[in-house]
C-alpha cells in the first residue's frame, strides 16, 4: 500500500470460510462466497531467510480491517515504532458484529458467519505459508481492542496450541451480564453479519428477535459458554495457564461496565496463580489509549517486563 514504505500490504481472500448457508430457507446471497481482506505489516528489516514472530491484531465492534492501520486510527506503523516488537502484524477483517465466532444460528437471510474458522483455519496457515514466520505457538500472539479484546481472549482459550501470548485492550471479558448481552444484541440489529461495506445496507444481514435469541445466534446456548467466555475460562482448572506471564489486560475506570468485567477476570487469574499484567486508571473507550496499551503489551511480551503501565495507569492494589 502506498505511503508506508512498502511495509504494509493488503490481501483479499475469496473464501467459503466466511459465510455458510444456514436457516430454514435458501440463503439470500448467491453465491455465499464474499471477498474479505486482511492487512499485513512487515518489519523494517524483513528478510525472507529469517523467522519472525507474528501478532494477530483484532479490531473492535463497528470497525473493520482498516482500524489498526489507518493514520487517524491505530496508526500501526507509528504506534509500534521504538517498541521491542520486531515482527509481522496481521490485521484481519472480523465483521462489524462478528464477535470472532462461528455463529451457531443464522441471519435473517439464512446464512451465518464463520470468523473463527476463517482466522484460524484459513488465514493463519496462509500467513505461515507466505511469510517468514516462526510457525509455532511460541511465535504467535493475539491481541485486540473492545470486541477484538474478547476475540483475542476467546481464541487464546480455544487454541493454546497456536498462541503463546494474549492482550486485551478494553476487552469484553464476560458475555453473561445484561449490559454485555444488550451490546451484542444491538449490534446484530445495527450491523448483523456485515463487514466493511459488504451487507451494510442489506437487511438480510441482520438478526431480528429477542436479545437472548441474538446471543444464541452468535454464541450458541448458554450451557456451552463456559468453554470460551473469558471470566469462566479463568475460573476453570485449566484457566489461562498456557499464557502464564504472557497475558495482559488494560481497562479504564471511565468505562464502567468494561472496567468491572476486567476486574472480574483479573480476580480468578490471580486466584489461580496465573501471572499476568493488569493495568487500569482514568480513561475511557478510545483509540488513543489502546495505542499506548498495544505499545505496552508488545514491550511486556517481547522486551523488558519491568516497564510500567501505560497512560499513567498502575496495577490494582489487590
GROMACS .gro file of C-alpha atoms in nm:
model
  318
    1UNK     CA    1   0.000   0.000   0.000
    2UNK     CA    2   0.136   0.348  -0.082
    3UNK     CA    3   0.271   0.570   0.193
    4UNK     CA    4   0.403   0.302   0.427
    5UNK     CA    5   0.746   0.239   0.278
    6UNK     CA    6   0.628  -0.081   0.114
    7UNK     CA    7   0.583  -0.248   0.451
    8UNK     CA    8   0.204  -0.252   0.469
    9UNK     CA    9   0.010  -0.474   0.232
   10UNK     CA   10  -0.346  -0.590   0.187
   11UNK     CA   11  -0.455  -0.940   0.087
   12UNK     CA   12  -0.801  -1.024  -0.043
   13UNK     CA   13  -0.944  -1.373   0.007
   14UNK     CA   14  -1.238  -1.520  -0.179
   15UNK     CA   15  -1.335  -1.799   0.053
   16UNK     CA   16  -1.628  -2.010   0.164
   17UNK     CA   17  -1.498  -1.990   0.521
   18UNK     CA   18  -1.672  -1.658   0.589
   19UNK     CA   19  -2.038  -1.742   0.524
   20UNK     CA   20  -2.220  -2.074   0.514
   21UNK     CA   21  -2.582  -2.144   0.424
   22UNK     CA   22  -2.788  -2.176   0.744
   23UNK     CA   23  -3.151  -2.146   0.838
   24UNK     CA   24  -3.485  -2.269   0.711
   25UNK     CA   25  -3.458  -2.134   0.359
   26UNK     CA   26  -3.214  -2.067   0.078
   27UNK     CA   27  -2.951  -1.802   0.156
   28UNK     CA   28  -3.039  -1.455   0.031
   29UNK     CA   29  -2.687  -1.405  -0.106
   30UNK     CA   30  -2.577  -1.614  -0.402
   31UNK     CA   31  -2.301  -1.713  -0.415
   32UNK     CA   32  -2.235  -1.722  -0.043
   33UNK     CA   33  -1.865  -1.654  -0.104
   34UNK     CA   34  -1.760  -1.295  -0.044
   35UNK     CA   35  -1.416  -1.128  -0.075
   36UNK     CA   36  -1.263  -1.044   0.263
   37UNK     CA   37  -0.941  -0.858   0.344
   38UNK     CA   38  -0.652  -0.867   0.585
   39UNK     CA   39  -0.372  -0.614   0.623
   40UNK     CA   40  -0.017  -0.724   0.693
   41UNK     CA   41   0.265  -0.506   0.826
   42UNK     CA   42   0.620  -0.632   0.776
   43UNK     CA   43   0.916  -0.530   0.993
   44UNK     CA   44   1.163  -0.274   0.857
   45UNK     CA   45   1.437  -0.537   0.823
   46UNK     CA   46   1.215  -0.808   0.672
   47UNK     CA   47   1.428  -1.086   0.528
   48UNK     CA   48   1.259  -1.400   0.391
   49UNK     CA   49   1.554  -1.606   0.518
   50UNK     CA   50   1.470  -1.520   0.881
   51UNK     CA   51   1.182  -1.623   1.106
   52UNK     CA   52   0.969  -1.351   1.263
   53UNK     CA   53   0.706  -1.357   1.538
   54UNK     CA   54   0.352  -1.274   1.430
   55UNK     CA   55   0.099  -1.061   1.616
   56UNK     CA   56  -0.264  -1.113   1.516
   57UNK     CA   57  -0.430  -0.780   1.597
   58UNK     CA   58  -0.811  -0.777   1.605
   59UNK     CA   59  -1.033  -0.474   1.551
   60UNK     CA   60  -1.327  -0.365   1.761
   61UNK     CA   61  -1.702  -0.362   1.705
   62UNK     CA   62  -1.848  -0.142   1.428
   63UNK     CA   63  -1.494  -0.117   1.287
   64UNK     CA   64  -1.318  -0.301   1.007
   65UNK     CA   65  -0.990  -0.419   0.861
   66UNK     CA   66  -0.857  -0.061   0.845
   67UNK     CA   67  -0.897   0.029   1.213
   68UNK     CA   68  -0.545  -0.051   1.332
   69UNK     CA   69  -0.356   0.070   1.025
   70UNK     CA   70  -0.515   0.400   0.918
   71UNK     CA   71  -0.326   0.711   1.031
   72UNK     CA   72  -0.630   0.858   1.210
   73UNK     CA   73  -0.694   0.525   1.384
   74UNK     CA   74  -0.444   0.278   1.524
   75UNK     CA   75  -0.163   0.417   1.305
   76UNK     CA   76   0.017   0.086   1.347
   77UNK     CA   77   0.347   0.195   1.190
   78UNK     CA   78   0.393   0.485   1.431
   79UNK     CA   79   0.241   0.302   1.726
   80UNK     CA   80   0.496   0.022   1.711
   81UNK     CA   81   0.792   0.248   1.633
   82UNK     CA   82   1.055   0.220   1.906
   83UNK     CA   83   0.897  -0.082   2.076
   84UNK     CA   84   1.055  -0.421   2.140
   85UNK     CA   85   0.843  -0.589   1.870
   86UNK     CA   86   1.028  -0.678   1.552
   87UNK     CA   87   0.783  -0.897   1.370
   88UNK     CA   88   0.482  -0.924   1.142
   89UNK     CA   89   0.143  -0.775   1.231
   90UNK     CA   90  -0.167  -0.933   1.076
   91UNK     CA   91  -0.482  -0.720   1.099
   92UNK     CA   92  -0.778  -0.917   0.962
   93UNK     CA   93  -1.137  -0.828   0.893
   94UNK     CA   94  -1.360  -0.964   1.170
   95UNK     CA   95  -1.705  -0.826   1.091
   96UNK     CA   96  -1.867  -0.520   1.242
   97UNK     CA   97  -2.054  -0.750   1.480
   98UNK     CA   98  -1.892  -1.084   1.407
   99UNK     CA   99  -1.779  -1.134   1.767
  100UNK     CA  100  -1.494  -1.356   1.648
  101UNK     CA  101  -1.726  -1.655   1.643
  102UNK     CA  102  -1.857  -1.924   1.415
  103UNK     CA  103  -2.221  -1.827   1.453
  104UNK     CA  104  -2.440  -2.107   1.579
  105UNK     CA  105  -2.758  -1.955   1.435
  106UNK     CA  106  -2.822  -1.754   1.120
  107UNK     CA  107  -2.905  -1.413   0.981
  108UNK     CA  108  -3.249  -1.317   0.854
  109UNK     CA  109  -3.109  -1.404   0.512
  110UNK     CA  110  -3.033  -1.768   0.604
  111UNK     CA  111  -2.655  -1.759   0.619
  112UNK     CA  112  -2.405  -1.747   0.905
  113UNK     CA  113  -2.054  -1.603   0.950
  114UNK     CA  114  -1.764  -1.828   1.044
  115UNK     CA  115  -1.500  -1.581   1.155
  116UNK     CA  116  -1.310  -1.819   1.380
  117UNK     CA  117  -1.284  -2.075   1.101
  118UNK     CA  118  -1.154  -1.809   0.862
  119UNK     CA  119  -0.896  -1.670   1.103
  120UNK     CA  120  -0.771  -1.997   1.249
  121UNK     CA  121  -0.810  -2.248   0.966
  122UNK     CA  122  -0.757  -2.026   0.660
  123UNK     CA  123  -0.571  -1.704   0.743
  124UNK     CA  124  -0.318  -1.836   0.994
  125UNK     CA  125  -0.189  -2.121   0.772
  126UNK     CA  126  -0.178  -1.881   0.474
  127UNK     CA  127   0.038  -1.636   0.669
  128UNK     CA  128   0.280  -1.912   0.769
  129UNK     CA  129   0.294  -2.038   0.411
  130UNK     CA  130   0.362  -1.698   0.253
  131UNK     CA  131   0.579  -1.510   0.502
  132UNK     CA  132   0.893  -1.579   0.701
  133UNK     CA  133   0.725  -1.666   1.031
  134UNK     CA  134   0.817  -1.859   1.340
  135UNK     CA  135   0.543  -2.108   1.262
  136UNK     CA  136   0.461  -2.247   1.606
  137UNK     CA  137   0.282  -2.122   1.917
  138UNK     CA  138   0.600  -1.958   2.052
  139UNK     CA  139   0.596  -1.729   1.750
  140UNK     CA  140   0.234  -1.615   1.769
  141UNK     CA  141   0.047  -1.365   1.985
  142UNK     CA  142  -0.312  -1.243   1.961
  143UNK     CA  143  -0.448  -0.911   2.087
  144UNK     CA  144  -0.733  -0.673   2.023
  145UNK     CA  145  -0.944  -0.382   2.140
  146UNK     CA  146  -1.304  -0.390   2.266
  147UNK     CA  147  -1.480  -0.665   2.067
  148UNK     CA  148  -1.134  -0.760   1.945
  149UNK     CA  149  -1.018  -0.798   2.304
  150UNK     CA  150  -1.295  -1.050   2.361
  151UNK     CA  151  -1.191  -1.219   2.037
  152UNK     CA  152  -0.830  -1.241   2.147
  153UNK     CA  153  -0.925  -1.396   2.481
  154UNK     CA  154  -1.166  -1.637   2.307
  155UNK     CA  155  -0.905  -1.751   2.056
  156UNK     CA  156  -0.643  -1.783   2.329
  157UNK     CA  157  -0.873  -2.003   2.536
  158UNK     CA  158  -0.970  -2.223   2.241
  159UNK     CA  159  -0.626  -2.250   2.080
  160UNK     CA  160  -0.344  -2.262   2.338
  161UNK     CA  161  -0.160  -2.483   2.087
  162UNK     CA  162  -0.145  -2.191   1.842
  163UNK     CA  163  -0.077  -1.882   2.056
  164UNK     CA  164   0.165  -1.809   2.339
  165UNK     CA  165   0.065  -1.452   2.436
  166UNK     CA  166  -0.263  -1.260   2.458
  167UNK     CA  167  -0.358  -0.898   2.519
  168UNK     CA  168  -0.698  -0.730   2.561
  169UNK     CA  169  -0.744  -0.352   2.547
  170UNK     CA  170  -1.081  -0.251   2.696
  171UNK     CA  171  -1.185  -0.602   2.606
  172UNK     CA  172  -1.512  -0.773   2.673
  173UNK     CA  173  -1.443  -1.044   2.927
  174UNK     CA  174  -1.788  -1.179   3.020
  175UNK     CA  175  -2.087  -1.221   2.789
  176UNK     CA  176  -2.329  -1.308   3.071
  177UNK     CA  177  -2.412  -0.964   3.222
  178UNK     CA  178  -2.724  -0.794   3.088
  179UNK     CA  179  -2.527  -0.492   2.963
  180UNK     CA  180  -2.293  -0.716   2.763
  181UNK     CA  181  -2.584  -0.905   2.612
  182UNK     CA  182  -2.756  -0.579   2.522
  183UNK     CA  183  -2.442  -0.466   2.339
  184UNK     CA  184  -2.425  -0.790   2.142
  185UNK     CA  185  -2.799  -0.786   2.070
  186UNK     CA  186  -2.799  -0.427   1.949
  187UNK     CA  187  -2.500  -0.491   1.724
  188UNK     CA  188  -2.686  -0.770   1.545
  189UNK     CA  189  -2.967  -0.528   1.464
  190UNK     CA  190  -2.743  -0.241   1.351
  191UNK     CA  191  -2.482  -0.446   1.162
  192UNK     CA  192  -2.560  -0.817   1.177
  193UNK     CA  193  -2.319  -1.010   0.958
  194UNK     CA  194  -2.194  -0.702   0.768
  195UNK     CA  195  -1.822  -0.639   0.728
  196UNK     CA  196  -1.659  -0.328   0.583
  197UNK     CA  197  -1.920  -0.216   0.325
  198UNK     CA  198  -2.041  -0.568   0.249
  199UNK     CA  199  -2.403  -0.608   0.356
  200UNK     CA  200  -2.411  -0.280   0.545
  201UNK     CA  201  -2.733  -0.168   0.375
  202UNK     CA  202  -2.885  -0.513   0.329
  203UNK     CA  203  -3.147  -0.601   0.590
  204UNK     CA  204  -3.096  -0.972   0.530
  205UNK     CA  205  -2.760  -0.946   0.707
  206UNK     CA  206  -2.941  -0.852   1.029
  207UNK     CA  207  -3.071  -1.077   1.303
  208UNK     CA  208  -3.417  -0.993   1.437
  209UNK     CA  209  -3.555  -1.134   1.758
  210UNK     CA  210  -3.502  -1.104   2.132
  211UNK     CA  211  -3.166  -1.039   2.295
  212UNK     CA  212  -3.144  -1.399   2.414
  213UNK     CA  213  -3.217  -1.522   2.060
  214UNK     CA  214  -2.945  -1.300   1.919
  215UNK     CA  215  -2.698  -1.419   2.184
  216UNK     CA  216  -2.764  -1.781   2.096
  217UNK     CA  217  -2.735  -1.694   1.727
  218UNK     CA  218  -2.375  -1.586   1.777
  219UNK     CA  219  -2.257  -1.796   2.071
  220UNK     CA  220  -2.493  -2.092   2.089
  221UNK     CA  221  -2.681  -2.197   2.405
  222UNK     CA  222  -2.555  -2.052   2.733
  223UNK     CA  223  -2.479  -2.403   2.858
  224UNK     CA  224  -2.175  -2.402   2.629
  225UNK     CA  225  -2.035  -2.056   2.704
  226UNK     CA  226  -1.801  -2.170   2.981
  227UNK     CA  227  -1.569  -2.318   2.721
  228UNK     CA  228  -1.479  -1.976   2.577
  229UNK     CA  229  -1.625  -1.698   2.796
  230UNK     CA  230  -1.309  -1.544   2.945
  231UNK     CA  231  -1.422  -1.497   3.306
  232UNK     CA  232  -1.550  -1.854   3.318
  233UNK     CA  233  -1.236  -1.987   3.149
  234UNK     CA  234  -1.019  -1.801   3.401
  235UNK     CA  235  -1.200  -1.968   3.690
  236UNK     CA  236  -1.165  -2.317   3.545
  237UNK     CA  237  -0.890  -2.562   3.632
  238UNK     CA  238  -0.708  -2.501   3.304
  239UNK     CA  239  -0.764  -2.124   3.330
  240UNK     CA  240  -0.519  -1.932   3.110
  241UNK     CA  241  -0.218  -2.119   3.249
  242UNK     CA  242  -0.080  -2.166   2.896
  243UNK     CA  243  -0.023  -1.788   2.893
  244UNK     CA  244   0.139  -1.758   3.236
  245UNK     CA  245   0.345  -1.438   3.233
  246UNK     CA  246   0.234  -1.351   2.879
  247UNK     CA  247  -0.123  -1.226   2.934
  248UNK     CA  248  -0.211  -0.858   2.968
  249UNK     CA  249  -0.535  -0.671   3.039
  250UNK     CA  250  -0.599  -0.297   3.012
  251UNK     CA  251  -0.917  -0.109   3.110
  252UNK     CA  252  -1.000   0.248   3.202
  253UNK     CA  253  -1.210   0.332   3.505
  254UNK     CA  254  -1.418   0.563   3.285
  255UNK     CA  255  -1.572   0.265   3.102
  256UNK     CA  256  -1.771   0.139   3.398
  257UNK     CA  257  -1.904  -0.192   3.265
  258UNK     CA  258  -1.585  -0.295   3.088
  259UNK     CA  259  -1.367  -0.196   3.382
  260UNK     CA  260  -1.582  -0.406   3.612
  261UNK     CA  261  -1.568  -0.703   3.376
  262UNK     CA  262  -1.189  -0.680   3.358
  263UNK     CA  263  -1.174  -0.671   3.737
  264UNK     CA  264  -1.387  -0.987   3.730
  265UNK     CA  265  -1.131  -1.153   3.501
  266UNK     CA  266  -0.830  -1.035   3.700
  267UNK     CA  267  -0.958  -1.191   4.024
  268UNK     CA  268  -0.977  -1.558   3.912
  269UNK     CA  269  -0.649  -1.524   3.723
  270UNK     CA  270  -0.486  -1.406   4.044
  271UNK     CA  271  -0.664  -1.678   4.243
  272UNK     CA  272  -0.538  -1.946   4.003
  273UNK     CA  273  -0.185  -1.810   4.020
  274UNK     CA  274  -0.172  -1.713   3.650
  275UNK     CA  275   0.093  -1.441   3.621
  276UNK     CA  276  -0.043  -1.153   3.415
  277UNK     CA  277  -0.029  -0.778   3.373
  278UNK     CA  278  -0.342  -0.579   3.455
  279UNK     CA  279  -0.326  -0.202   3.408
  280UNK     CA  280  -0.607   0.034   3.499
  281UNK     CA  281  -0.665   0.403   3.563
  282UNK     CA  282  -0.858   0.709   3.444
  283UNK     CA  283  -0.978   0.689   3.085
  284UNK     CA  284  -1.247   0.567   2.853
  285UNK     CA  285  -1.309   0.355   2.545
  286UNK     CA  286  -1.081   0.526   2.295
  287UNK     CA  287  -0.810   0.452   2.044
  288UNK     CA  288  -0.554   0.694   2.186
  289UNK     CA  289  -0.538   0.474   2.498
  290UNK     CA  290  -0.543   0.148   2.302
  291UNK     CA  291  -0.239   0.258   2.103
  292UNK     CA  292  -0.047   0.300   2.428
  293UNK     CA  293  -0.187  -0.030   2.555
  294UNK     CA  294  -0.053  -0.202   2.244
  295UNK     CA  295   0.291  -0.049   2.284
  296UNK     CA  296   0.297  -0.161   2.644
  297UNK     CA  297   0.176  -0.511   2.557
  298UNK     CA  298   0.445  -0.580   2.297
  299UNK     CA  299   0.715  -0.448   2.531
  300UNK     CA  300   0.577  -0.670   2.808
  301UNK     CA  301   0.581  -0.980   2.587
  302UNK     CA  302   0.885  -0.917   2.369
  303UNK     CA  303   1.100  -0.684   2.578
  304UNK     CA  304   1.152  -0.583   2.940
  305UNK     CA  305   0.861  -0.689   3.158
  306UNK     CA  306   0.963  -0.432   3.418
  307UNK     CA  307   0.814  -0.149   3.211
  308UNK     CA  308   0.540   0.035   3.398
  309UNK     CA  309   0.177   0.051   3.290
  310UNK     CA  310   0.079   0.294   3.009
  311UNK     CA  311  -0.144   0.602   3.023
  312UNK     CA  312  -0.024   0.690   3.374
  313UNK     CA  313  -0.206   0.379   3.495
  314UNK     CA  314  -0.099   0.121   3.751
  315UNK     CA  315  -0.184  -0.232   3.859
  316UNK     CA  316  -0.471  -0.253   4.109
  317UNK     CA  317  -0.380  -0.253   4.475
  318UNK     CA  318  -0.506  -0.611   4.513
   0.00000   0.00000   0.00000
